[in-house]
Amino acid sequence: MARSTSILKILAPKPLLTTAGCNLWNCSSHNVCRRNSTAFMSTQRKHIERVSSTVNNKINDGMPRHRRTSWTISSTFRGQHIKQHRMLSCLPLSGSSFCYDVAAEQSRSFSCGRQFSQRRDLRDHMPQVDSPATDVFKKPLMEPQGVFKGLETDFPCLARVKDTGPEPAYQKVTTGYKVFRSMKPFHLKLNKGVLPQIDVAYETWGELNKERNNAIIVLAGMSASSHARSSVENMRPGWWERFVGPGCAVDTSKFFVICPNNFGGCYGSSGPSSINELTGKPYGTTFPIISLEDMTNALFLLLDHLGIDRLYAAVGSSLGGMLSLQSAASYPHRVGRLVSISACAQSHPSSIAMRYLQRKCIMVDPNWNKGHYYDQAYPKIGMKLAREIATITYRSGPEWGKRFGRGRISEDESVSLCPTFLIESYLEHQGESFSTIYDPNSLLYISKAMDMYDIGEGFDSLEEGMSRVKCPVMVIGVQTDILFPIWQQRQMARALQDSGNEQVTFYELNSLYGHDTFLLDLNGVGAAVKGFLETEQRNVGIISKHKLRKEAKQTLPVGCPVN
C-alpha cells in the first residue's frame, strides 16, 4: 500500500463488518489502516502526517518496541468542510491489526484478518498530549486561507421542501376505472402499425340523459389518468377534482362526464407496458409508434361502445387540448362544442426541444435497456431527471420568484454541490415523487406523438386544416406558460377564425402558475369553462376577458366561486 494514500474513517457499522467487508481495507506494515483515495491534497496529507508524528512520539516515548502503537489522524467529511477529526489506534495483536475509532462514543473495532475484538472505548486510555494533538479534538484542522479543501466525498442531497403552494393531484391509479376492449384490429397512422386489439380505460360521473346528448369528454394531459374526480370506486382526489362535480365547471348534475386514460398510457389503456398476448410479455418498444390521430380514434371507439353518437362538448387541457381540437377536426359531426386549454395546433421547436431532452434522459439511463426494463431494474434516474426538466416547463419564473425567491434550504448549512436553494429542492422533490408513478415508455411514446402533431399536415395551410372544425370553440391560454406559450393559443384562435369559424372565443389568463394553471386556477379556468358550456352559443367572435367572467359568474354556484 502506498504511503501517500489518504487516511479515512474505519468505524465498522452495525452489524460488525464481515471478513469480506473488512478485506476492502488493508493494514500496512506500520499498522495503519489506509484506503486508496485522492480526497486530500498534498498539503492536507502533510499536515495530518505532521500531527500524527507528534502524537506517536508522545505516546511511544520510553515504551518497549512490542508495546508501541501507531496513531494517525482521520478526517470525516460533511459537505465540503472538515467538521470532525478522529484518532485511530492500530495494535499488533495475534497477527492482525486492530483499529479503533477512539473519538466515537461507541467505538467498534475490526480486524483485517478473521478475528474481531470486543467493543472498546480507548478514549480513557488516550494519553494527554500537548498541541497540536489535543487541539485536534477541540476544533477542525485549519488550513491557510485559499487552500483547496479537497474533493467533496459526501452528498446529503435530501428533498426537503416546504409545504407551500398548490400542486396537481397526480397519482398512480390502479382501481376505480372500467376498461373497454375493442377486438378489431387497430390500424395506426405511422409506420403501417397495427394492433390486434386495444383497451381504453375510463371513468364516468353523472347520468346520461334519455336523448344521450349531454355527454362531455374530459381529456387529460400527458401523465394524468382517467381519475379526474373522486368516486365511490376510488375516493382519492382526482387531477381535476375541483373542476368536475355537481355545480362545478363541468357540472355532473347536468352532464354525463367521461374521462379516458390516453391511448399509449399506463393506467389501463393499451400502451408499451401492456401485455403482448403473442409473447406473454410487455410490448416495451415493440409497441407501434402512435400519433394524436390514433389517440383520437381510440376515444371514438369508446364513445361507440357507450352508445354516444354526438358529444355535447370535448374539453381538454395540454395534450388533452390538442386531442379535443383533433376530435373536432376528425369527427366534426360528433362534437358539439370544443374547449382547448393551454394547447396548440402544431408543436413548436421550443416545445419539441423540451420533450426531446426528457426522452433523452430516460433513454441514456442504462436501466432503460432499450425499453425492455419490465421485471428488471427500473430506469428511475432517467425518469427523475426527465420530470425535473418537465417541471421547469410546467410552472413559471414569476411564481418561483414569489414562492421561493433566493431562499435557501437552511441558512445554517455550508455551501456544497448539493441543492442549496429552495427551488433546487423543489425540483428534486418533484422528480423523486413522480419517478415511479408513470411508465417511462409511455412518456416516450406520448411525448413523441405530441411532437409530431400538426393539424395542418396534409393541407396547404394551417387554416385549411382548421376548417374541418365546425363547432363553437373556446381557446384558453396563459401568459406565463413556457411549454405552450400564449402566442400558440392566439394562433389557434386566429386560424380558426380565418378558416371561417365565427364562433371562436379566446380567453387569455394572467396567472402565476404557468402551464399548470389549468390544474390550479379554479376562478380563471373554471369560470371560463362553465360559462362557455352553459351559455347559449352565438356568433361571439373574440370577446373580452371581463365579459366572459361576468357571464360565468352568473352561473357558478357557491361551491365554485369566482373572485
Coordinates of C-alpha atoms in Angstrom, one line a residue:
M1 CA 0.0 0.0 0.0
A2 CA 1.4 3.4 -1.0
R3 CA 2.4 5.6 1.9
S4 CA 0.8 8.6 0.2
T5 CA -2.7 7.3 0.3
S6 CA -5.2 9.3 2.4
I7 CA -6.5 8.2 5.8
L8 CA -10.2 7.6 6.1
K9 CA -12.5 6.7 9.0
I10 CA -12.8 3.0 9.5
L11 CA -15.5 2.7 12.1
A12 CA -17.4 -0.5 11.3
P13 CA -21.2 0.0 11.0
K14 CA -23.8 -2.1 12.8
P15 CA -23.6 -5.1 12.4
L16 CA -19.9 -5.6 12.5
L17 CA -18.3 -6.0 9.1
T18 CA -17.9 -9.4 7.8
T19 CA -14.5 -10.7 6.8
A20 CA -15.3 -10.0 3.2
G21 CA -16.3 -6.4 4.1
C22 CA -13.1 -6.0 6.1
N23 CA -11.0 -7.1 3.2
L24 CA -11.8 -3.8 1.5
W25 CA -9.3 -2.3 3.9
N26 CA -5.6 -3.0 4.1
C27 CA -3.3 -2.7 7.1
S28 CA 0.1 -1.5 6.2
S29 CA 3.3 -2.8 7.9
H30 CA 3.1 0.2 10.2
N31 CA -0.3 -1.0 11.5
V32 CA -2.2 1.9 10.0
C33 CA -5.4 1.1 8.1
R34 CA -5.4 3.0 4.8
R35 CA -7.5 3.1 1.7
N36 CA -6.6 4.4 -1.7
S37 CA -8.2 7.9 -2.3
T38 CA -7.4 11.2 -3.8
A39 CA -9.7 13.0 -1.5
F40 CA -6.9 15.0 0.2
M41 CA -4.5 17.4 -1.4
S42 CA -0.8 17.0 -0.5
T43 CA -0.9 20.0 1.8
Q44 CA -3.5 18.2 4.0
R45 CA -1.7 14.9 4.0
K46 CA 1.5 16.6 5.1
H47 CA -0.4 18.4 7.9
I48 CA -2.1 15.2 9.1
E49 CA 1.2 13.3 9.0
R50 CA 2.9 16.0 10.9
V51 CA 0.2 15.9 13.7
S52 CA 0.3 12.1 13.7
S53 CA 4.1 12.1 14.1
T54 CA 3.8 14.4 17.1
V55 CA 1.2 12.2 18.7
N56 CA 3.2 9.0 18.1
N57 CA 6.3 10.4 19.7
K58 CA 4.4 11.4 22.8
I59 CA 2.6 8.1 23.2
N60 CA 5.5 5.7 22.5
D61 CA 8.2 7.6 24.3
G62 CA 10.0 5.1 26.6
M63 CA 7.8 2.1 25.7
P64 CA 9.2 -1.3 24.6
R65 CA 9.0 -1.9 20.8
H66 CA 6.4 -4.7 21.1
R67 CA 4.1 -2.4 23.1
R68 CA 4.4 0.6 20.7
T69 CA 1.3 1.7 18.8
S70 CA 0.9 3.7 15.7
W71 CA -1.7 6.5 15.9
T72 CA -2.9 8.6 13.0
I73 CA -5.4 11.3 12.4
S74 CA -8.5 10.7 10.2
S75 CA -10.9 13.4 9.0
T76 CA -14.6 12.9 8.4
F77 CA -16.1 15.0 5.6
R78 CA -19.5 16.6 5.9
G79 CA -20.3 18.7 2.9
Q80 CA -17.2 20.5 1.7
H81 CA -15.9 21.1 5.2
I82 CA -14.0 19.0 7.7
K83 CA -16.2 19.1 10.8
Q84 CA -14.6 16.3 12.9
H85 CA -11.2 14.6 13.4
R86 CA -10.8 11.2 14.8
M87 CA -7.9 9.3 16.4
L88 CA -7.3 5.8 15.2
S89 CA -5.3 3.2 17.1
C90 CA -3.9 0.1 15.4
L91 CA -2.5 -2.6 17.8
P92 CA -0.5 -5.6 16.6
L93 CA -2.4 -8.5 18.2
S94 CA -2.4 -12.1 17.1
G95 CA -1.1 -11.3 13.7
S96 CA -3.9 -8.9 13.0
S97 CA -4.1 -5.1 13.2
F98 CA -7.0 -3.9 15.2
C99 CA -8.2 -0.3 14.5
Y100 CA -10.2 1.7 16.9
D101 CA -12.1 4.9 16.3
V102 CA -11.5 6.5 19.7
A103 CA -13.4 9.7 19.1
A104 CA -16.7 7.9 18.6
E105 CA -18.9 7.5 21.6
Q106 CA -19.4 3.8 21.0
S107 CA -16.3 2.7 19.2
R108 CA -16.2 -0.6 17.4
S109 CA -13.1 -2.3 16.1
F110 CA -12.5 -4.8 13.4
S111 CA -9.5 -6.8 12.2
C112 CA -8.2 -7.1 8.7
G113 CA -7.9 -10.8 9.3
R114 CA -10.5 -13.2 10.6
Q115 CA -10.6 -12.1 14.2
F116 CA -12.8 -9.4 15.7
S117 CA -12.1 -7.7 19.0
Q118 CA -14.8 -6.8 21.5
R119 CA -16.1 -3.3 21.7
R120 CA -13.7 -1.0 23.4
D121 CA -13.5 2.7 24.1
L122 CA -9.9 3.9 24.1
R123 CA -10.6 7.4 25.0
D124 CA -10.0 6.7 28.7
H125 CA -6.6 5.3 27.8
M126 CA -5.6 8.1 25.5
P127 CA -2.5 9.9 26.8
Q128 CA -2.9 13.7 27.2
V129 CA -0.6 15.4 24.7
D130 CA 0.1 19.0 24.1
S131 CA -0.7 20.9 21.0
P132 CA -1.3 20.2 18.2
A133 CA -2.6 16.8 19.1
T134 CA -5.1 18.0 21.8
D135 CA -6.2 20.8 19.5
V136 CA -7.4 18.2 17.0
F137 CA -10.2 17.1 19.3
K138 CA -11.2 20.6 20.1
K139 CA -11.5 22.2 16.6
P140 CA -11.1 21.2 13.0
L141 CA -7.7 21.4 11.4
M142 CA -7.2 24.8 10.0
E143 CA -5.7 25.4 6.6
P144 CA -4.3 28.6 5.3
Q145 CA -7.0 30.8 3.6
G146 CA -7.4 30.0 -0.1
V147 CA -6.1 26.4 0.1
F148 CA -8.3 23.9 -1.7
K149 CA -10.0 21.7 0.8
G150 CA -10.2 18.6 -1.3
L151 CA -12.9 16.8 -3.2
E152 CA -16.3 16.5 -1.6
T153 CA -17.0 12.9 -0.6
D154 CA -20.5 13.2 0.9
F155 CA -23.6 14.4 -0.9
P156 CA -26.5 14.5 1.6
C157 CA -29.0 15.7 -1.1
L158 CA -32.3 15.4 0.7
A159 CA -35.5 16.5 -0.9
R160 CA -36.6 18.9 1.8
V161 CA -39.5 21.0 0.5
K162 CA -41.6 23.5 2.4
D163 CA -45.3 22.7 2.1
T164 CA -46.1 25.9 0.2
G165 CA -48.0 26.5 -3.0
P166 CA -50.6 24.3 -4.7
E167 CA -49.6 21.1 -6.6
P168 CA -51.5 18.9 -9.0
A169 CA -53.0 15.7 -7.6
Y170 CA -51.3 13.2 -9.8
Q171 CA -51.2 9.6 -8.6
K172 CA -50.7 6.1 -9.7
V173 CA -54.2 4.8 -10.5
T174 CA -54.8 1.1 -10.2
T175 CA -58.5 0.9 -9.3
G176 CA -61.8 2.5 -9.9
Y177 CA -61.8 2.5 -13.7
K178 CA -63.6 0.5 -16.4
V179 CA -61.9 -0.9 -19.4
F180 CA -63.4 -1.1 -22.9
R181 CA -61.7 -3.7 -25.2
S182 CA -62.0 -3.4 -28.9
M183 CA -61.4 -6.7 -30.5
K184 CA -61.0 -5.3 -34.0
P185 CA -57.5 -4.8 -35.5
F186 CA -56.5 -1.2 -34.8
H187 CA -54.5 0.4 -37.6
L188 CA -52.2 3.3 -36.8
K189 CA -51.2 6.3 -38.8
L190 CA -47.4 5.9 -38.8
N191 CA -45.1 3.1 -40.0
K192 CA -48.1 0.9 -41.0
G193 CA -48.5 -0.1 -37.4
V194 CA -51.4 -2.4 -36.3
L195 CA -52.5 -3.9 -33.0
P196 CA -54.8 -6.9 -32.9
Q197 CA -56.9 -5.2 -30.2
I198 CA -56.8 -2.2 -27.9
D199 CA -58.0 -1.3 -24.4
V200 CA -59.3 2.1 -23.3
A201 CA -59.7 2.7 -19.6
Y202 CA -62.2 5.3 -18.5
E203 CA -64.3 6.7 -15.6
T204 CA -67.7 8.4 -15.7
W205 CA -69.7 10.7 -13.4
G206 CA -73.2 12.0 -13.7
E207 CA -76.1 10.4 -15.7
L208 CA -76.6 10.1 -19.4
N209 CA -80.0 11.5 -20.3
K210 CA -82.6 9.8 -22.5
E211 CA -81.6 11.7 -25.5
R212 CA -78.0 10.7 -25.0
N213 CA -76.9 14.2 -25.9
N214 CA -75.4 15.5 -22.6
A215 CA -72.1 13.7 -22.7
I216 CA -68.9 15.7 -22.2
I217 CA -65.5 14.0 -22.6
V218 CA -62.7 15.4 -20.4
L219 CA -59.3 14.8 -22.0
A220 CA -56.2 14.8 -19.8
G221 CA -52.6 15.9 -20.1
M222 CA -49.8 13.5 -20.9
S223 CA -49.2 12.0 -17.4
A224 CA -52.7 12.1 -16.0
S225 CA -55.1 9.2 -15.7
S226 CA -58.8 8.7 -16.1
H227 CA -59.2 9.7 -12.5
A228 CA -60.3 13.3 -13.0
R229 CA -62.6 13.2 -9.9
S230 CA -63.1 11.0 -6.8
S231 CA -65.8 8.4 -7.0
V232 CA -67.2 5.6 -4.9
E233 CA -64.8 3.2 -6.6
N234 CA -61.8 5.4 -5.9
M235 CA -62.2 8.0 -3.2
R236 CA -58.8 9.6 -3.7
P237 CA -59.0 13.2 -5.2
G238 CA -58.7 13.3 -9.0
W239 CA -56.4 15.5 -11.0
W240 CA -59.3 17.9 -11.8
E241 CA -61.2 17.3 -8.6
R242 CA -62.4 20.9 -8.1
F243 CA -63.3 21.4 -11.8
V244 CA -65.6 18.3 -12.2
G245 CA -68.6 17.7 -10.0
P246 CA -72.0 18.9 -9.0
G247 CA -72.2 22.7 -9.7
C248 CA -68.6 22.9 -10.8
A249 CA -67.1 24.0 -14.1
V250 CA -68.0 20.7 -15.7
D251 CA -71.3 20.1 -13.9
T252 CA -72.0 16.5 -13.3
S253 CA -75.6 17.3 -12.2
K254 CA -76.2 18.4 -15.8
F255 CA -73.7 16.4 -17.8
F256 CA -72.6 12.9 -18.2
V257 CA -68.8 13.2 -17.9
I258 CA -66.3 10.7 -19.4
C259 CA -62.6 10.8 -18.7
P260 CA -60.5 8.2 -20.6
N261 CA -56.9 7.2 -20.0
N262 CA -55.0 8.2 -23.1
F263 CA -54.1 5.5 -25.6
G264 CA -50.4 4.8 -25.2
G265 CA -50.6 5.5 -21.4
C266 CA -50.1 3.2 -18.5
Y267 CA -53.3 3.4 -16.4
G268 CA -55.4 0.8 -18.0
S269 CA -55.3 1.8 -21.7
S270 CA -53.1 0.0 -24.2
G271 CA -49.5 1.1 -24.2
P272 CA -46.0 -0.1 -24.1
S273 CA -46.5 -1.7 -20.6
S274 CA -49.5 -3.7 -21.9
I275 CA -49.0 -7.5 -22.4
N276 CA -48.5 -8.7 -25.9
E277 CA -50.7 -11.8 -26.0
L278 CA -48.4 -13.3 -28.7
T279 CA -45.4 -13.3 -26.3
G280 CA -47.0 -13.1 -22.9
K281 CA -44.6 -10.2 -22.1
P282 CA -45.0 -6.4 -22.1
Y283 CA -44.6 -4.8 -25.5
G284 CA -41.9 -2.4 -24.5
T285 CA -40.6 -0.7 -27.5
T286 CA -42.1 -3.3 -29.8
F287 CA -45.3 -1.3 -29.3
P288 CA -46.0 0.6 -32.5
I289 CA -45.4 4.4 -32.7
I290 CA -48.6 6.3 -32.1
S291 CA -50.0 9.7 -33.2
L292 CA -52.6 12.0 -31.8
E293 CA -54.9 10.9 -34.6
D294 CA -54.6 7.3 -33.3
M295 CA -55.4 8.5 -29.8
T296 CA -58.4 10.4 -31.1
N297 CA -59.7 7.3 -33.0
A298 CA -59.4 5.2 -29.8
L299 CA -61.6 7.8 -28.0
F300 CA -64.3 7.5 -30.5
L301 CA -64.2 3.7 -30.4
L302 CA -65.0 4.1 -26.7
L303 CA -67.9 6.5 -27.5
D304 CA -69.3 4.0 -29.9
H305 CA -69.2 1.4 -27.1
L306 CA -71.0 3.7 -24.8
G307 CA -73.7 4.4 -27.5
I308 CA -72.9 8.1 -27.7
D309 CA -73.2 9.4 -31.3
R310 CA -72.5 13.1 -30.6
L311 CA -70.7 14.8 -27.7
Y312 CA -72.1 17.9 -26.1
A313 CA -68.5 19.0 -25.7
A314 CA -64.9 17.9 -25.8
V315 CA -62.9 19.6 -23.1
G316 CA -59.1 19.2 -22.9
S317 CA -56.0 20.7 -21.4
S318 CA -52.4 20.5 -22.5
L319 CA -52.2 17.2 -24.5
G320 CA -56.0 17.0 -23.9
G321 CA -56.5 20.4 -25.6
M322 CA -54.7 19.1 -28.6
L323 CA -56.9 15.9 -28.6
S324 CA -60.1 18.0 -28.2
L325 CA -59.1 20.0 -31.2
Q326 CA -58.3 16.9 -33.3
S327 CA -61.5 15.3 -32.2
A328 CA -63.5 18.2 -33.7
A329 CA -61.4 18.1 -36.8
S330 CA -61.6 14.3 -37.3
Y331 CA -65.2 13.9 -36.2
P332 CA -66.8 17.3 -36.8
H333 CA -70.3 15.8 -36.9
R334 CA -69.8 14.2 -33.5
V335 CA -68.5 17.2 -31.4
G336 CA -71.0 19.9 -30.3
R337 CA -68.5 22.3 -28.6
L338 CA -64.8 22.4 -28.1
V339 CA -62.7 23.7 -25.2
S340 CA -58.9 23.7 -25.7
I341 CA -56.8 24.9 -22.8
S342 CA -53.1 25.6 -22.9
A343 CA -52.6 23.6 -26.1
C344 CA -51.5 24.2 -29.7
A345 CA -52.4 23.4 -33.3
Q346 CA -48.9 22.3 -34.2
S347 CA -45.9 21.6 -31.9
H348 CA -43.3 24.4 -32.0
P349 CA -39.5 23.6 -32.0
S350 CA -39.1 25.0 -28.4
S351 CA -41.7 22.5 -27.1
I352 CA -40.1 19.7 -29.1
A353 CA -36.7 20.5 -27.7
M354 CA -38.0 20.3 -24.1
R355 CA -39.6 17.0 -24.6
Y356 CA -36.6 15.7 -26.5
L357 CA -34.4 16.3 -23.5
Q358 CA -36.9 14.4 -21.3
R359 CA -36.8 11.4 -23.6
K360 CA -33.0 11.6 -23.8
C361 CA -32.7 11.5 -20.0
I362 CA -34.7 8.2 -20.0
M363 CA -33.0 6.6 -23.0
V364 CA -29.5 7.2 -21.7
D365 CA -30.3 5.5 -18.4
P366 CA -28.6 2.1 -18.6
N367 CA -31.7 0.5 -16.9
W368 CA -33.9 1.6 -19.7
N369 CA -32.5 -1.3 -21.7
K370 CA -34.0 -0.2 -25.0
G371 CA -37.4 -0.2 -23.4
H372 CA -37.3 -3.7 -22.0
Y373 CA -36.9 -3.0 -18.3
Y374 CA -40.1 -4.6 -17.1
D375 CA -39.4 -7.1 -14.3
Q376 CA -35.8 -5.8 -14.3
A377 CA -34.0 -2.7 -12.9
Y378 CA -36.2 0.4 -13.4
P379 CA -34.8 3.5 -15.1
K380 CA -35.6 5.7 -12.1
I381 CA -32.6 8.1 -12.5
G382 CA -33.6 8.9 -16.1
M383 CA -37.3 9.3 -15.2
K384 CA -36.5 11.5 -12.3
L385 CA -34.3 13.9 -14.4
A386 CA -36.9 13.9 -17.1
R387 CA -39.6 15.0 -14.7
E388 CA -37.3 17.7 -13.2
I389 CA -36.9 19.2 -16.7
A390 CA -40.6 19.0 -17.3
T391 CA -41.4 20.7 -14.1
I392 CA -39.4 23.7 -15.3
T393 CA -41.8 24.0 -18.2
Y394 CA -44.9 23.4 -16.2
R395 CA -44.6 26.4 -13.8
S396 CA -43.3 30.0 -14.3
G397 CA -40.5 32.2 -13.2
P398 CA -42.8 34.8 -11.6
E399 CA -44.4 32.1 -9.4
W400 CA -41.0 30.8 -8.3
G401 CA -39.7 34.2 -7.7
K402 CA -42.7 34.9 -5.4
R403 CA -42.8 31.4 -3.9
F404 CA -39.1 30.6 -3.4
G405 CA -37.1 33.7 -4.2
R406 CA -33.5 33.1 -3.4
G407 CA -34.4 31.3 -0.2
R408 CA -32.1 28.6 1.0
I409 CA -32.9 25.2 2.3
S410 CA -31.1 26.0 5.5
E411 CA -29.2 29.1 6.4
D412 CA -27.0 27.1 8.8
E413 CA -25.6 24.6 6.2
S414 CA -22.4 25.2 4.4
V415 CA -22.4 25.5 0.6
S416 CA -21.9 22.3 -1.3
L417 CA -22.7 20.8 -4.7
C418 CA -26.0 19.5 -3.2
P419 CA -29.1 21.7 -3.5
T420 CA -28.7 25.0 -1.7
F421 CA -31.8 26.9 -2.8
L422 CA -35.4 26.0 -2.2
I423 CA -36.1 25.9 -5.9
E424 CA -33.5 23.2 -6.3
S425 CA -35.1 21.2 -3.6
Y426 CA -38.5 21.6 -5.2
L427 CA -37.3 20.2 -8.5
E428 CA -35.6 17.3 -6.6
H429 CA -38.8 16.6 -4.8
Q430 CA -40.9 16.7 -8.0
G431 CA -38.6 14.4 -9.8
E432 CA -38.5 11.9 -7.0
S433 CA -42.2 11.8 -6.3
F434 CA -43.1 11.3 -9.9
S435 CA -40.3 9.0 -11.0
T436 CA -42.2 5.7 -10.2
I437 CA -45.8 6.5 -10.8
Y438 CA -45.7 6.7 -14.6
D439 CA -44.3 4.3 -17.1
P440 CA -41.1 5.8 -18.8
N441 CA -42.0 4.2 -22.2
S442 CA -45.5 5.8 -22.1
L443 CA -43.8 9.1 -21.6
L444 CA -41.5 8.4 -24.6
Y445 CA -44.4 7.4 -26.9
I446 CA -46.9 10.1 -26.0
S447 CA -44.4 12.9 -25.9
K448 CA -43.2 11.9 -29.4
A449 CA -46.8 11.9 -30.6
M450 CA -47.2 15.4 -29.3
D451 CA -44.0 16.5 -31.1
M452 CA -45.3 15.1 -34.4
Y453 CA -48.7 16.8 -34.2
D454 CA -49.7 19.4 -36.8
I455 CA -53.4 19.8 -37.6
G456 CA -52.4 21.4 -40.9
E457 CA -50.4 18.4 -42.1
G458 CA -51.6 17.2 -45.4
F459 CA -53.3 20.5 -46.1
D460 CA -52.0 23.6 -47.9
S461 CA -52.2 25.7 -44.7
L462 CA -52.9 25.6 -41.0
E463 CA -56.2 27.4 -41.7
E464 CA -57.3 24.8 -44.2
G465 CA -56.6 22.1 -41.6
M466 CA -58.6 24.1 -39.1
S467 CA -61.6 24.5 -41.5
R468 CA -62.7 21.0 -40.5
V469 CA -63.7 22.3 -37.1
K470 CA -67.3 23.4 -37.4
C471 CA -68.5 23.8 -33.8
P472 CA -68.2 26.7 -31.3
V473 CA -64.7 26.8 -29.8
M474 CA -63.2 28.3 -26.7
V475 CA -59.4 28.6 -26.6
I476 CA -57.8 29.4 -23.3
G477 CA -54.1 30.4 -22.9
V478 CA -51.9 31.6 -20.0
Q479 CA -49.4 34.5 -20.4
T480 CA -46.8 32.8 -18.2
D481 CA -47.0 29.4 -20.0
I482 CA -43.5 28.2 -21.0
L483 CA -44.4 24.9 -22.6
F484 CA -47.3 26.2 -24.7
P485 CA -46.6 30.0 -25.0
I486 CA -49.6 32.2 -25.2
W487 CA -48.9 33.1 -28.8
Q488 CA -49.8 29.5 -29.8
Q489 CA -53.3 29.8 -28.4
R490 CA -53.7 33.2 -30.2
Q491 CA -52.5 31.5 -33.4
M492 CA -55.1 28.7 -32.9
A493 CA -57.9 31.1 -32.3
R494 CA -57.0 33.3 -35.2
A495 CA -56.5 30.3 -37.6
L496 CA -60.0 29.1 -36.6
Q497 CA -61.5 32.5 -37.3
D498 CA -59.6 32.8 -40.6
S499 CA -60.9 29.3 -41.6
G500 CA -64.4 30.6 -41.4
N501 CA -65.5 29.7 -37.9
E502 CA -67.4 32.6 -36.5
Q503 CA -68.0 31.1 -33.0
V504 CA -64.5 31.4 -31.6
T505 CA -63.9 32.6 -28.0
F506 CA -60.3 33.4 -26.9
Y507 CA -59.6 33.8 -23.2
E508 CA -56.2 34.9 -22.0
L509 CA -55.3 34.4 -18.4
N510 CA -52.6 36.2 -16.4
S511 CA -51.7 33.6 -13.8
L512 CA -48.5 32.8 -11.9
Y513 CA -48.9 29.1 -12.3
G514 CA -47.7 28.9 -16.0
H515 CA -48.8 25.7 -17.8
D516 CA -50.2 24.2 -14.6
T517 CA -52.8 27.0 -14.4
F518 CA -55.4 24.6 -15.9
L519 CA -54.9 22.4 -12.9
L520 CA -54.9 25.1 -10.2
D521 CA -56.8 28.2 -11.2
L522 CA -60.4 27.4 -10.4
N523 CA -61.5 31.1 -10.6
G524 CA -60.0 31.8 -14.0
V525 CA -60.1 28.5 -15.9
G526 CA -63.2 27.1 -14.1
A527 CA -65.3 30.1 -14.5
A528 CA -64.5 30.4 -18.2
V529 CA -65.2 26.7 -18.9
K530 CA -68.5 26.8 -17.0
G531 CA -69.6 30.0 -18.8
F532 CA -68.8 28.6 -22.2
L533 CA -70.5 25.2 -21.6
E534 CA -73.7 26.6 -20.1
T535 CA -74.2 29.7 -22.2
E536 CA -76.2 29.6 -25.4
Q537 CA -73.7 29.9 -28.2
R538 CA -73.9 32.7 -30.7
N539 CA -71.7 34.5 -33.1
V540 CA -69.4 35.9 -30.4
G541 CA -66.1 36.1 -32.2
I542 CA -63.3 37.0 -29.8
I543 CA -64.8 38.6 -26.7
S544 CA -63.1 40.2 -23.8
K545 CA -61.9 38.5 -20.7
H546 CA -64.1 40.6 -18.4
K547 CA -67.3 40.0 -20.3
L548 CA -66.7 36.2 -20.2
R549 CA -66.0 36.2 -16.5
K550 CA -69.2 38.2 -15.9
E551 CA -71.3 35.6 -17.8
A552 CA -69.6 32.8 -15.9
K553 CA -70.1 34.5 -12.5
Q554 CA -73.9 34.5 -13.0
T555 CA -73.9 30.7 -13.4
L556 CA -71.5 29.5 -10.8
P557 CA -72.9 28.2 -7.5
V558 CA -71.4 28.7 -4.1
G559 CA -69.3 25.6 -4.4
C560 CA -67.3 27.1 -7.3
P561 CA -66.8 30.8 -6.6
V562 CA -65.4 33.4 -8.9
N563 CA -63.5 36.2 -7.2

